[in-house]
Short mmCIF file of C-alpha atoms in Angstrom, two decimals:
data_model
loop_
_atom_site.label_atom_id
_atom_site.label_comp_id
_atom_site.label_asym_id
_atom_site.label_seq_id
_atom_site.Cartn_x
_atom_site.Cartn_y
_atom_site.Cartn_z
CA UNK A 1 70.24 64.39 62.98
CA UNK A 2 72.52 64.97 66.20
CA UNK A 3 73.68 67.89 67.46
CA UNK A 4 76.84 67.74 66.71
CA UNK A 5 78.14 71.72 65.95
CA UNK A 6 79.61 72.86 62.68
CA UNK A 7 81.56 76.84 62.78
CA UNK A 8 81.91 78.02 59.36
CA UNK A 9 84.62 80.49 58.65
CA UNK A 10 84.74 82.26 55.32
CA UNK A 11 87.98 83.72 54.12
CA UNK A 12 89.73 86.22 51.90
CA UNK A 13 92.65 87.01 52.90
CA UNK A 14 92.87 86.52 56.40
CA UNK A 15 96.32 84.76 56.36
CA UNK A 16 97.17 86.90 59.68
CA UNK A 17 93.62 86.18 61.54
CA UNK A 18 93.24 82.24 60.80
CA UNK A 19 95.32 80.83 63.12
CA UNK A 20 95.12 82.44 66.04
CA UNK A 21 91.18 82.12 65.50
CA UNK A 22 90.68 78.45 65.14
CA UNK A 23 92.87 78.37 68.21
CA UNK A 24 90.72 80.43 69.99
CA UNK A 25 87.45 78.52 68.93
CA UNK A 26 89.08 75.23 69.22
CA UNK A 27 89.92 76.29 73.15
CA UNK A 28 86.49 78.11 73.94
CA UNK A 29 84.01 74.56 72.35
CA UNK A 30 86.37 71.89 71.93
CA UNK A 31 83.63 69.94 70.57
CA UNK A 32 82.44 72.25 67.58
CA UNK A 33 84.22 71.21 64.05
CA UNK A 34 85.64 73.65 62.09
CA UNK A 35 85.18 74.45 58.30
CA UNK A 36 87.10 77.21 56.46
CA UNK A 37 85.51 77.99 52.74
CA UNK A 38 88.53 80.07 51.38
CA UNK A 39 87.68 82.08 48.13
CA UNK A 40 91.09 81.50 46.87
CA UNK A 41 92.89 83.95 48.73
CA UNK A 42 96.10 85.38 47.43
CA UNK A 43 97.93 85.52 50.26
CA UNK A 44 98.11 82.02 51.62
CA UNK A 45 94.83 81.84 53.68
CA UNK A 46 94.09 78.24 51.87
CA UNK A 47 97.08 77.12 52.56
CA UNK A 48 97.67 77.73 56.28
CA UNK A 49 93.84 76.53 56.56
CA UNK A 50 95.16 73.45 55.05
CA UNK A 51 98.11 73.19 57.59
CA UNK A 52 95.46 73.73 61.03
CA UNK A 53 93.24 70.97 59.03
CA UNK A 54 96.25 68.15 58.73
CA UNK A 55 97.20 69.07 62.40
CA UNK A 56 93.45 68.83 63.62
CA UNK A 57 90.90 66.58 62.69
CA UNK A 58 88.02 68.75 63.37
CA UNK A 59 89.39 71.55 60.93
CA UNK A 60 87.90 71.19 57.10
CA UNK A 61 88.58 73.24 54.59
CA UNK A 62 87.01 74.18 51.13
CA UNK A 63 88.73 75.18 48.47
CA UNK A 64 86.95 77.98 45.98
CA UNK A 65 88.18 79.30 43.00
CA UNK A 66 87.99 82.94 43.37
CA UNK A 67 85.81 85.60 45.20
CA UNK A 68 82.39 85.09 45.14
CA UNK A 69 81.25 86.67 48.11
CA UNK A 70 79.58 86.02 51.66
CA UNK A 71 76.78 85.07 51.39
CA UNK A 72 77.91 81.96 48.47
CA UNK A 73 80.78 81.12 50.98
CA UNK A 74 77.71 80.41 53.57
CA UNK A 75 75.55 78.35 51.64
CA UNK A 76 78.33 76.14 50.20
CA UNK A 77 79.38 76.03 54.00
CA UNK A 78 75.73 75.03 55.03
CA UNK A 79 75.15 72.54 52.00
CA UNK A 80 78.89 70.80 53.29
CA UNK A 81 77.56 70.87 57.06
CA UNK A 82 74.15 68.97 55.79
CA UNK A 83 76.14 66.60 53.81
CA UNK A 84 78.07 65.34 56.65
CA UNK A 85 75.31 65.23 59.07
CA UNK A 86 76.10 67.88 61.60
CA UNK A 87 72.95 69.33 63.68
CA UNK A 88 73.75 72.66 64.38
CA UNK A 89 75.76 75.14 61.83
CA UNK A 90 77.26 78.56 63.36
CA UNK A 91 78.35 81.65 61.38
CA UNK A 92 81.49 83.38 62.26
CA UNK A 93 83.38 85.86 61.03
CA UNK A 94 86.96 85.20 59.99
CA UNK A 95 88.64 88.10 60.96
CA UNK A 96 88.43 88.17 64.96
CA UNK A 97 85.56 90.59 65.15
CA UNK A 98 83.44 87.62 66.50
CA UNK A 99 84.85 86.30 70.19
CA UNK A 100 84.58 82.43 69.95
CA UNK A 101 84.89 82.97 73.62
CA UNK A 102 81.09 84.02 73.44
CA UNK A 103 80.57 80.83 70.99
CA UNK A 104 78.60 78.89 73.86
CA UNK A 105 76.50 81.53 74.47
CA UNK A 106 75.00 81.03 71.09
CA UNK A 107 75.09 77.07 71.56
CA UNK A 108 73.22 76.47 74.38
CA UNK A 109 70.94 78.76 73.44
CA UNK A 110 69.75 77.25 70.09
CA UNK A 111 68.99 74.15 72.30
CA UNK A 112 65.56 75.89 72.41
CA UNK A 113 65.58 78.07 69.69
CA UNK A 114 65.64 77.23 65.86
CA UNK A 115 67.66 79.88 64.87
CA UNK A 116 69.96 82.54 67.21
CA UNK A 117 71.31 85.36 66.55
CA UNK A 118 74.36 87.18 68.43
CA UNK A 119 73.20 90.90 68.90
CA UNK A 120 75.15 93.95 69.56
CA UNK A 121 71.70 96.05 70.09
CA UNK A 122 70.17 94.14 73.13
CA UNK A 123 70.76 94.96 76.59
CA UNK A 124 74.75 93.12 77.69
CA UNK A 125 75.90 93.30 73.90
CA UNK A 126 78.36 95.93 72.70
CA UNK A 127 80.48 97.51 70.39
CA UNK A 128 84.49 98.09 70.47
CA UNK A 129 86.70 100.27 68.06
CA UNK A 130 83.67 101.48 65.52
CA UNK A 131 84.18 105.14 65.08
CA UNK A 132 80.72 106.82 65.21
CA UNK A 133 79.71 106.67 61.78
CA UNK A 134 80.07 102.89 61.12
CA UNK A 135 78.12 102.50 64.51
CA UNK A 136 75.52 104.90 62.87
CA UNK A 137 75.37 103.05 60.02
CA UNK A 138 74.92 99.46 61.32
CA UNK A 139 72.11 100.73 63.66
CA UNK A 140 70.18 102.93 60.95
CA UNK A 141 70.63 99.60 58.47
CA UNK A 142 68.89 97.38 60.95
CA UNK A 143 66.25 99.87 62.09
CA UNK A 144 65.54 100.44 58.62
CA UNK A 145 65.64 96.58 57.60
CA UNK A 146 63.24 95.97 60.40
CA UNK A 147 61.04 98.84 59.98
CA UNK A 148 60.36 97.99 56.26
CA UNK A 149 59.83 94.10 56.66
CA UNK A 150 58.39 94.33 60.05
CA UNK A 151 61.23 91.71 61.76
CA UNK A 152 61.36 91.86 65.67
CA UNK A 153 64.95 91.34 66.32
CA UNK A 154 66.65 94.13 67.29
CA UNK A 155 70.21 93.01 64.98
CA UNK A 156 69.40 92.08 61.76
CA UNK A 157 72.27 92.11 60.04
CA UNK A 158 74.70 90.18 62.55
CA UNK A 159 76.74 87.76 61.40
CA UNK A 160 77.67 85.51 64.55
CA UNK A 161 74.82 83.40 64.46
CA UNK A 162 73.75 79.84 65.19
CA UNK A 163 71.02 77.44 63.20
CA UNK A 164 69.82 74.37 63.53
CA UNK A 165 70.20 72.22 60.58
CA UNK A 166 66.23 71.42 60.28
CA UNK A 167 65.56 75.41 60.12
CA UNK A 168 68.14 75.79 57.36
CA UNK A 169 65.84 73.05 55.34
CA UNK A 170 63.05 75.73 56.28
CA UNK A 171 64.47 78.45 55.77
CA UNK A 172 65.27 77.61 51.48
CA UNK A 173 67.74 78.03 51.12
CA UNK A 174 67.71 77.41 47.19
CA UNK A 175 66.51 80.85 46.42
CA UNK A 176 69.01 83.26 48.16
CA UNK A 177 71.01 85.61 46.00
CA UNK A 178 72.19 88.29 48.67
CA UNK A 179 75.62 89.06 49.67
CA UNK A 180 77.42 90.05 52.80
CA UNK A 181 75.28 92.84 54.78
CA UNK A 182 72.34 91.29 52.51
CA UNK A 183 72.38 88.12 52.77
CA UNK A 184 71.90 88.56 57.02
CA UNK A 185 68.97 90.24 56.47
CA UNK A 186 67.09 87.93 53.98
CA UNK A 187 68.08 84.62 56.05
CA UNK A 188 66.52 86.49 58.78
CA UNK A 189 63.52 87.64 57.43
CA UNK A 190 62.83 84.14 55.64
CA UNK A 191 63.47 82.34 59.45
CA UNK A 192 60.81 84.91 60.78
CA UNK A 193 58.50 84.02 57.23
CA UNK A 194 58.80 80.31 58.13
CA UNK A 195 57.72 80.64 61.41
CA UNK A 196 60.91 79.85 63.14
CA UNK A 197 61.68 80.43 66.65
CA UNK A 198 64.58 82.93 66.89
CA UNK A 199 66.38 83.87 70.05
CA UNK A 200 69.07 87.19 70.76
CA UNK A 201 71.98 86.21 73.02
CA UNK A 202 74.44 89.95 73.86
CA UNK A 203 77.51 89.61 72.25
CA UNK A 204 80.65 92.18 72.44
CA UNK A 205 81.58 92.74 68.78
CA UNK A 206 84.92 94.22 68.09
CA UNK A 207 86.50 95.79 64.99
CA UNK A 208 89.18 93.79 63.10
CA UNK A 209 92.76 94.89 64.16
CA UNK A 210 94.64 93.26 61.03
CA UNK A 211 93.88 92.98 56.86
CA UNK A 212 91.53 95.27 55.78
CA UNK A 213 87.39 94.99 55.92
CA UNK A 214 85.64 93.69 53.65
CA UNK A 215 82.65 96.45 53.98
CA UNK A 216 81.96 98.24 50.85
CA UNK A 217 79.36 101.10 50.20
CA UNK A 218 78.19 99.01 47.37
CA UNK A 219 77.27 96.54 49.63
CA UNK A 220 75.04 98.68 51.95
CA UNK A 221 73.36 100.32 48.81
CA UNK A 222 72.54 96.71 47.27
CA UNK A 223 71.24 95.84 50.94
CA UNK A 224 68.99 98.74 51.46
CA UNK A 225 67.75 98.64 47.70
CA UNK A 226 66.91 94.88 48.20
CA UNK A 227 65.13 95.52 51.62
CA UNK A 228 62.93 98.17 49.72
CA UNK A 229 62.15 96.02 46.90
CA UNK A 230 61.09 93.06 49.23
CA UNK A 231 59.12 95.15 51.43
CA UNK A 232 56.94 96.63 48.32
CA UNK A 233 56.22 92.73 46.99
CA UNK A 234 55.23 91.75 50.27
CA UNK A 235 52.65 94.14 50.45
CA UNK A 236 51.89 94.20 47.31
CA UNK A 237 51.85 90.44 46.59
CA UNK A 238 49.10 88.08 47.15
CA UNK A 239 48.13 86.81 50.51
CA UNK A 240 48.50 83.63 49.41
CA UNK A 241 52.35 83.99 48.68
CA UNK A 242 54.34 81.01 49.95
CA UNK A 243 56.30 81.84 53.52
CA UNK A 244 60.07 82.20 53.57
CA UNK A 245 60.39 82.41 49.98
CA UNK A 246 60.92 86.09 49.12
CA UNK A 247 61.09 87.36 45.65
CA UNK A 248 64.38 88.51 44.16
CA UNK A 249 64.34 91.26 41.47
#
């Protein structure tokens, strides 16, 4: 497998944020391919991804029929980037909140590390534009997330993050049902149940300044409701339960 770089970029509507971001990323790592998974956005995301594509040889796109959510954008995303033989896969968010500017960061460090995570809640990494409450409410998710299935990383539910394409295989992916704030947490906690070595890089995360955020109170109540439910089978589960395969209710 080489370590070639794959950034996946999921969309819904992000015809005003596309552009300008693969131009960013394609600037900051020339050498990392791009792949868009567009849920069949209504305003023309698809399309312009299909423009930067015909222009650029290291821009893919995928084509989905409708909104399906993060977390299914991802692991169509990571089953593409396995397909095609790429070494190291990178989460990014579509909507400029994620600086591709910070993309090497993340790169060079999952030379040593199987899995790495960009964190706003270790010392260098920050937070721009959140009004208190959202910043209240990321930080109580991941303390809570941690504190119930005992994970040592500080962020748990960031979503610029970087894998190598063996701990994906580790990882199984084959059982995941989470979505968006979710779906973080459980690829985290089955990296940690697989033994995987996972490293925190600081990252400056900054609120979205066009289209409108996909963050949804369902989505945290599904989250912490999952996190509960995982935390009460693990401990109340057999010892001899197999590592990095959590149970889904």
């Amino acid at each position: 497998m080489s370590d070639r770089a794959l950034v996946i970029l999921p969309t819904y509507n992000e015809a005003e944020n596309i552009g300008p971001l693969v131009d960013r990323l394609r600037l900051s790592v020339p050498t990392a391919d791009l792949l868009v998974v567009d849920d069949g956005s209504p305003d023309g995301t698809g399309g312009i991804a299909d423009e930067l594509a015909r222009r650029d040889e290291a821009v893919h796109v995928l084509h989905r029929p409708g909104k399906s959510g993060l977390g299914a954008a991802y692991l169509h995303g990571f089953s593409w980037a396995r397909q095609h033989g790429y070494g190291v896969v990178v989460e990014c968010d579509a909507d400029g909140s994620h600086h591709p500017e910070e993309l090497e960061r993340l790169l060079d460090a999952v030379r040593t590390a199987d899995v790495v995570i960009g964190s706003r809640w270790v010392p260098g990494g920050a937070v721009e534009d959140w009004p208190v409450s959202r910043r209240t409410l990321s930080r109580a998710g991941s303390a809570y997330a941690r504190a119930a299935l005992h994970l040592p990383q500080h962020d748990v539910t960031s979503g610029y993050r970087a894998f190598r394409a063996a701990a994906l295989d580790r990882i199984g992916l084959d059982g995941i049902q989470s979505e968006g704030y979710c779906f973080q947490i459980e690829m985290l906690w089955r990296a940690n149940n697989a033994g995987l070595s996972i490293a925190e890089v600081p990252i400056t995360f900054t609120d979205r300044r066009l289209g409108a955020s996909k963050m949804r109170g369902r989505i945290v109540a599904e989250a912490m409701w999952r996190v509960t439910r995982w935390a009460w089978e693990s401990r109340s589960h057999s010892p001899g339960r197999t590592s990095g395969e959590p149970r889904h209710a």
